[in-house]
Short mmCIF file of C-alpha atoms in Angstrom, two decimals:
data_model
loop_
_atom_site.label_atom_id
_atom_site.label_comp_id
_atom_site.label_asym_id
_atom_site.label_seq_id
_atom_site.Cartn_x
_atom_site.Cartn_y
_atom_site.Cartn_z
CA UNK H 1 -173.50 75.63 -89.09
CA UNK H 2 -177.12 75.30 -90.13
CA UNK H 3 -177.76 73.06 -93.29
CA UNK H 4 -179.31 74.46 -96.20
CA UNK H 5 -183.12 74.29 -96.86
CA UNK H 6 -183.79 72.40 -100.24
CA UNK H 7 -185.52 74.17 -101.99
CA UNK H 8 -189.24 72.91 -103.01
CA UNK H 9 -189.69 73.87 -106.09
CA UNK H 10 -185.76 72.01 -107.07
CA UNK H 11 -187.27 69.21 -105.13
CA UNK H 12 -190.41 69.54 -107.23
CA UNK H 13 -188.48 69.84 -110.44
CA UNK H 14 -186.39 67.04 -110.23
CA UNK H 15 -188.94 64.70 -108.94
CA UNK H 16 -190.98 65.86 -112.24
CA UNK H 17 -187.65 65.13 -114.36
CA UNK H 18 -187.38 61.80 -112.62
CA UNK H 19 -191.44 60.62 -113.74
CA UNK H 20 -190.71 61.96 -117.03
CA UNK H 21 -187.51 59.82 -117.73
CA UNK H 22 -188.71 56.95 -115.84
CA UNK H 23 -192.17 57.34 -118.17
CA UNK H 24 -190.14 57.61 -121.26
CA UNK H 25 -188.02 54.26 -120.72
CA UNK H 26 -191.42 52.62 -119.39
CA UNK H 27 -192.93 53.86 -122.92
CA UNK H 28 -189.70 52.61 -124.83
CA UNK H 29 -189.55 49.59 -123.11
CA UNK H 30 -193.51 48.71 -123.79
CA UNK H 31 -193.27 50.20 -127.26
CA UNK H 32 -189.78 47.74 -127.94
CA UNK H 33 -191.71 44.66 -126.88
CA UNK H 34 -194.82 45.17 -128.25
CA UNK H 35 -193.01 45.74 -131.72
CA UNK H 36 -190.80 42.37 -130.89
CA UNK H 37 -194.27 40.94 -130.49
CA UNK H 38 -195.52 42.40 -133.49
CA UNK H 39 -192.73 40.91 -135.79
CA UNK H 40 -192.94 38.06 -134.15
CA UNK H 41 -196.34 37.81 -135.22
CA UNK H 42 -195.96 39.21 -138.95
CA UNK H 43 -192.89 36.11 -139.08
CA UNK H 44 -195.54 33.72 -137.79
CA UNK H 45 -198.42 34.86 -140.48
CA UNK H 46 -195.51 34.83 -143.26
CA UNK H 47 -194.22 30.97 -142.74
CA UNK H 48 -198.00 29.75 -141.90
CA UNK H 49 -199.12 31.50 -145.52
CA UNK H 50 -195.74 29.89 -146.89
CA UNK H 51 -196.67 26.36 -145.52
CA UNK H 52 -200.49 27.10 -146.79
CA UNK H 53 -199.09 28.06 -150.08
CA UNK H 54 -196.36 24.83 -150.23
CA UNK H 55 -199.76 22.69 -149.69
CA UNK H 56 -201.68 23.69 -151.82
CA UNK H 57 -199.22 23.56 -154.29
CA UNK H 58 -198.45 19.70 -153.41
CA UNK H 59 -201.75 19.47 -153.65
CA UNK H 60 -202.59 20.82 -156.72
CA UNK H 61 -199.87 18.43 -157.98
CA UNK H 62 -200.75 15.78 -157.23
CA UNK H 63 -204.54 16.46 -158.54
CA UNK H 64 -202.98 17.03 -161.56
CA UNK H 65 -200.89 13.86 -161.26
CA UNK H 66 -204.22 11.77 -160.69
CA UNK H 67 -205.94 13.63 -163.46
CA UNK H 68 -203.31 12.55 -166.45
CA UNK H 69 -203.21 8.72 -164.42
CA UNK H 70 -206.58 8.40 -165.37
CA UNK H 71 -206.48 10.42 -168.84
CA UNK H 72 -203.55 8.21 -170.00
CA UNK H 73 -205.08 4.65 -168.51
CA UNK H 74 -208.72 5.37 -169.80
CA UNK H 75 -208.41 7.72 -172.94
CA UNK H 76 -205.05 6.75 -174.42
CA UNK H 77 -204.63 3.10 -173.27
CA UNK H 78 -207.64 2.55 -174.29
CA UNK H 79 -207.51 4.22 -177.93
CA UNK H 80 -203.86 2.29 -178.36
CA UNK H 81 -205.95 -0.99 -177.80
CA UNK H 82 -208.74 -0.22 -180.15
CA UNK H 83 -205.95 0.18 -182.62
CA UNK H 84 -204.23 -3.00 -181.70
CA UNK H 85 -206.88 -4.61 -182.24
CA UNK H 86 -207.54 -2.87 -185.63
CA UNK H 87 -204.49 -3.89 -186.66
CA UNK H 88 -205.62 -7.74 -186.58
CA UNK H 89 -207.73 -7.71 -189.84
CA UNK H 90 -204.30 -7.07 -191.96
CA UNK H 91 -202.83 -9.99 -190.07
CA UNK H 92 -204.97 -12.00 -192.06
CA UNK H 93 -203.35 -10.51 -195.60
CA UNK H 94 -202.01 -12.84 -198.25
CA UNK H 95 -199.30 -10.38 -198.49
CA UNK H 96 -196.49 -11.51 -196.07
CA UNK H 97 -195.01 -7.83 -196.56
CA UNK H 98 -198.21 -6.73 -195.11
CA UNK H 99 -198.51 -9.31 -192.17
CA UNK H 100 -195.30 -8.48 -191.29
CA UNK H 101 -195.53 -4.73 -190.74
CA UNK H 102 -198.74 -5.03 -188.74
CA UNK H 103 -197.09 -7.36 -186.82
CA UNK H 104 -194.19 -5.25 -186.20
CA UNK H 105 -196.51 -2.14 -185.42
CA UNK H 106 -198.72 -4.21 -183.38
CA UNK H 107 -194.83 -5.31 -181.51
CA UNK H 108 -194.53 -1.31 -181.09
CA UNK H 109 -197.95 -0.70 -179.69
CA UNK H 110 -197.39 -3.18 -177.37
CA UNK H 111 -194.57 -1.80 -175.90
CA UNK H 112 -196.48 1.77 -176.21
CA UNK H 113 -199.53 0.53 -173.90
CA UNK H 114 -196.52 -1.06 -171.27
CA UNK H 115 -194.84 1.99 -171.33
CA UNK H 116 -198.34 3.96 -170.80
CA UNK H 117 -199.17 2.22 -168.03
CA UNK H 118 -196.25 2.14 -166.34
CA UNK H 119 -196.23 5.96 -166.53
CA UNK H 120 -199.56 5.81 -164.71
CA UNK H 121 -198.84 3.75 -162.31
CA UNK H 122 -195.91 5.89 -161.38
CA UNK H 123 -198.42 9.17 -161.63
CA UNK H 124 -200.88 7.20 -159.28
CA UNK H 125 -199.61 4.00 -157.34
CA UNK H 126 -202.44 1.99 -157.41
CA UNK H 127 -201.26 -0.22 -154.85
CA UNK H 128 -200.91 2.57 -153.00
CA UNK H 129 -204.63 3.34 -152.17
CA UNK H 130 -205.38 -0.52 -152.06
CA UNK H 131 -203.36 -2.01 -149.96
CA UNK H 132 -201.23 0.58 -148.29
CA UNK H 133 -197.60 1.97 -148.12
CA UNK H 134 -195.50 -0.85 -147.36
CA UNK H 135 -196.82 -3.13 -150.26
CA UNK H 136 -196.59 -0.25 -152.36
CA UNK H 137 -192.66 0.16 -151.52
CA UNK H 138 -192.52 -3.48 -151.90
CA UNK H 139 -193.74 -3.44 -155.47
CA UNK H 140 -191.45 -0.12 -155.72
CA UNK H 141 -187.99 -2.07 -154.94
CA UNK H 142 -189.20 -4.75 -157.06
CA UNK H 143 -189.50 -2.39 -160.10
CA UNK H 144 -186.50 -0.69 -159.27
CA UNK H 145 -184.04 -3.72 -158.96
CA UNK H 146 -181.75 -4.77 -161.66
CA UNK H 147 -178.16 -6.55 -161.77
CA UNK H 148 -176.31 -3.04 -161.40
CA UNK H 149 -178.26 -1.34 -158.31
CA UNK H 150 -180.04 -3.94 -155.83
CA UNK H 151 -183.17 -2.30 -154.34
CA UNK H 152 -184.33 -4.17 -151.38
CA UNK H 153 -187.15 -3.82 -149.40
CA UNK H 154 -187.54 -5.01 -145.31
CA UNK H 155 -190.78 -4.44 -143.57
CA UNK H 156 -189.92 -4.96 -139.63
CA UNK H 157 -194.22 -5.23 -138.85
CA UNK H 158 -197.39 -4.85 -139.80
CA UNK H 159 -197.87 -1.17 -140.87
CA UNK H 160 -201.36 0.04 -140.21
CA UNK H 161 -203.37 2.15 -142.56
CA UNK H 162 -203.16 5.85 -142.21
CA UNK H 163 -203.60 9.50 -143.54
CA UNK H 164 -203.84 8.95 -147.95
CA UNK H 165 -202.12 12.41 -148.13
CA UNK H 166 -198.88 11.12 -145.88
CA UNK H 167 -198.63 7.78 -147.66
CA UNK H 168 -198.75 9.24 -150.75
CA UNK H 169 -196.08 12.13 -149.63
CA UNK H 170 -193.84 8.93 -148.04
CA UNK H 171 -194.01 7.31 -151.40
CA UNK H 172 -193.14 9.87 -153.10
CA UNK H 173 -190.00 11.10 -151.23
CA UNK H 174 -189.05 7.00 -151.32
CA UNK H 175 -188.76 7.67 -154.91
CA UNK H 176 -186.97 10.64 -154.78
CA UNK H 177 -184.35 9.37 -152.79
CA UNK H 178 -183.83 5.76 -154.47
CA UNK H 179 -183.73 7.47 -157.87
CA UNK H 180 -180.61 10.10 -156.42
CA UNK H 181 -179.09 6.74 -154.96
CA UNK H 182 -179.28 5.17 -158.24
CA UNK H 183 -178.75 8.13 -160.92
CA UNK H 184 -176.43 10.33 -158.96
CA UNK H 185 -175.05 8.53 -156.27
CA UNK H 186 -173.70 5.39 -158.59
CA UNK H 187 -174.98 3.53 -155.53
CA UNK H 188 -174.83 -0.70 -156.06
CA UNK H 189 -177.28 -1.31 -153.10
CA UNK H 190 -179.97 0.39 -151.82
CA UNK H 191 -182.27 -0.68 -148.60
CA UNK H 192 -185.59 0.48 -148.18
CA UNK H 193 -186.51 -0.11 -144.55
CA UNK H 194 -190.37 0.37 -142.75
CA UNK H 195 -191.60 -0.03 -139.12
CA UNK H 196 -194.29 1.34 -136.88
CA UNK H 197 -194.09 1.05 -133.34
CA UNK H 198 -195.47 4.41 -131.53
CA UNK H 199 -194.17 6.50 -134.68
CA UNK H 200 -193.52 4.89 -138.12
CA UNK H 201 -190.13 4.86 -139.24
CA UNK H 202 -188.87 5.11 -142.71
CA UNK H 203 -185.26 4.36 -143.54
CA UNK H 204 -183.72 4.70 -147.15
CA UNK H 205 -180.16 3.88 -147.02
CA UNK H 206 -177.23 3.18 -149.88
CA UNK H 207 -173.63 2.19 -150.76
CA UNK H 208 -173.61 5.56 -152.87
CA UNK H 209 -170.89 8.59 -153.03
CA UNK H 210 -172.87 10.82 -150.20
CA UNK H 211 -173.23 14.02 -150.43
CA UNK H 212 -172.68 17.38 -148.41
CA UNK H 213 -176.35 18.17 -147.31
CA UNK H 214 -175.47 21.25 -145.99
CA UNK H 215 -174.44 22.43 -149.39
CA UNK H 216 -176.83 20.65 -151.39
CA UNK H 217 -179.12 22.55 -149.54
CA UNK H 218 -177.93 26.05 -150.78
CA UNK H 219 -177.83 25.21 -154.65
CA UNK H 220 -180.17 26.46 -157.09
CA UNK H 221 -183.74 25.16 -157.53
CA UNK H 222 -182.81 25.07 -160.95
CA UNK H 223 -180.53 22.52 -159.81
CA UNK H 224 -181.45 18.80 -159.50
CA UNK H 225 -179.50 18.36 -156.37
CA UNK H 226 -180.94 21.40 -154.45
CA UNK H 227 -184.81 21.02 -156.19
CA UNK H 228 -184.79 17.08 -154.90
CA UNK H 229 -184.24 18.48 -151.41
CA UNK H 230 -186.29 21.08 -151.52
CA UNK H 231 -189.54 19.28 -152.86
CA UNK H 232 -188.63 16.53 -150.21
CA UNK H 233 -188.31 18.74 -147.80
CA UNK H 234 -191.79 20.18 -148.13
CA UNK H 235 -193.49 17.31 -148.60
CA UNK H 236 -191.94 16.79 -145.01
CA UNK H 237 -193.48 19.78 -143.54
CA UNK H 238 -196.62 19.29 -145.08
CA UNK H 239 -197.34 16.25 -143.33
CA UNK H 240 -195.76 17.35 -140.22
CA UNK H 241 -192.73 14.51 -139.69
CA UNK H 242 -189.47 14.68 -139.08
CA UNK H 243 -185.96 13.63 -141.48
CA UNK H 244 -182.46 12.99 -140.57
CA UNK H 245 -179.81 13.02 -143.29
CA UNK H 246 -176.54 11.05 -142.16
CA UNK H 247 -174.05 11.09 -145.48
CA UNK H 248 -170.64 10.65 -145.67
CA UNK H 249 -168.81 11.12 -149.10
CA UNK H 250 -167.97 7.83 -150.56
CA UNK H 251 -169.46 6.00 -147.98
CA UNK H 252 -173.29 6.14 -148.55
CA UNK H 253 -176.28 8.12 -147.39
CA UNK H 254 -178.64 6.52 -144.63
CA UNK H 255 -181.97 9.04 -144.67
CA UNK H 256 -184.61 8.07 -141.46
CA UNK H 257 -187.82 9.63 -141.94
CA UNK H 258 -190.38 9.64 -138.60
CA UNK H 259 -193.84 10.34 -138.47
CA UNK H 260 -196.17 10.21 -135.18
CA UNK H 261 -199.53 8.21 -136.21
CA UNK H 262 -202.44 9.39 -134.32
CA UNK H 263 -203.82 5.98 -132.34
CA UNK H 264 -206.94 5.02 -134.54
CA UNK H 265 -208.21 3.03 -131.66
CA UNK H 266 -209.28 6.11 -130.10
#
C-alpha cells in the first residue's frame, strides 16, 4: 500500500501558519517586555521626581528655618534690647510705683529675649555648624534633661566632620525622636548614643510605651504620630542612610540610624 503524497501547497500552508503564530508570540513576547521595561522606567522617573521634590522641600525648609534664626536673633533680639535698655531711664524715677513696673517689664523682656533665642537656636543650632554633630547632641541632651525624663548623651569616638546637609538632617530627626520619647512615650530615660567607625552610627533609645511602627506608619499626616515618621523618614532618604525601628509596647523604643561617610582622606 503506497503512502500518500503530502501535498505541497498543505505543506506550504501550514509551514506559513506556523511563521505567522510563531511571529505573533515573538511580537507579544517583545511587545510584553518592552512595556515591563517601559513601566519600569515611568516607576523609576516617578520616585526619582518624588525624592527631587521631598529635597527640595527639606530644603526649602530649612532655608526658611535659617532665614527667621537670623530675623529673630538680629531684628527682634536686637529691638527687645534697645528697649531694655530704654527702660533704664525710668529706673531712675522718684516714683517707686514707676521703678517698680519698669522693673517688672524689664523682668518680662528678659525672659522674652531668653525665650527668643532659644527659639533660634532651635531654628539654627549654632553649635551645629561650629563644632559638629556630636557636641551639638551633647548640648541637645543637656537642654533636654530635667528630674522627670533623663536625656543622656554617650559619644563612643571622635566623630569627624562631614556633609552640613546630613548633620543637620541627623539633628533634626534626634529631636524628633527624643521629643516622641518624652511627650508621647511618657519615657523616664532616654539615651542618645554616637559612633563612627567605617559608617557612623546613631542610636536613640528609651524606657517609653513603644509603639506599633507598622501602624504608625499608615496614620494620617494630619496625625502627629504618622507626620513624625514620615518627615523622619525623608529626611532619611534624602541623605541616603539607613533606620531600624525595634519597639516593643511598654518596653521602650531603641531607633539605630547608619550612614556610610565617604573617606575624606581620599
Amino acid at each position: 500500500m503506497e503512502s500518500a503524497a503530502w501535498d505541497p501547497t498543505l505543506v506550504a500552508g501550514i509551514l506559513g501558519m506556523s511563521l505567522l503564530a510563531f511571529a505573533i508570540i515573538l511580537f507579544m513576547l517583545i511587545y510584553q517586555r518592552k512595556l515591563v521595561s517601559q513601566q519600569l522606567q515611568v516607576q523609576q522617573m516617578e520616585a526619582k521626581l518624588q525624592k527631587e521634590l521631598v529635597n527640595a522641600a527639606i530644603q526649602a525648609q530649612e532655608k526658611e528655618r535659617k532665614r527667621i534664626a537670623q530675623d529673630l536673633h538680629d531684628e527682634v533680639g536686637a529691638m527687645l534690647s534697645t528697649v531694655k535698655l530704654s527702660l533704664n531711664s525710668f529706673t531712675k524715677n522718684t516714683d517707686n510705683e514707676v521703678v517698680q513696673r519698669a522693673q517688672e517689664t524689664k523682668s518680662y523682656i528678659d525672659e522674652t529675649i531668653t525665650t527668643v533665642r532659644n527659639i533660634s537656636r532651635d531654628l539654627l543650632p549654632a553649635t551645629l555648624e561650629r563644632l559638629g554633630l556630636g557636641d551639638a547632641l551633647e548640648e541637645l541632651c543637656e537642654k533636654l534633661d530635667s528630674p522627670e525624663t533623663r536625656v543622656q548623651f554617650h559619644q563612643m569616638n571622635e566623630v569627624t566632620r562631614f556633609a552640613p546637609q546630613s548633620e543637620l538632617a541627623l539633628y533634626r530627626i534626634s529631636l524628633e525622636l527624643i521629643n516622641n520619647a518624652i511627650k508621647h512615650a511618657n519615657a523616664s530615660e532616654v539615651n542618645v548614643s554616637i559612633t563612627q567607625t567605617d559608617q557612623l552610627q546613631l542610636v536613640v533609645e528609651d524606657n517609653g510605651d513603644g509603639f506599633d511602627y507598622e501602624a504608625a506608619k499608615q496614620k494620617p499626616s494630619s496625625e502627629l504620630g504618622g507626620l513624625g515618621l514620615k518627615n523622619i523618614e525623608s529626611r532619611i532618604n534624602f541623605i541616603g542612610a539607613g533606620i531600624h525601628y525595634d519597639s516593643i509596647p511598654k518596653k521602650g523604643t531603641k531607633v539605630t540610624i547608619t550612614l556610610h561617610i565617604p573617606n575624606q582622606n581620599h
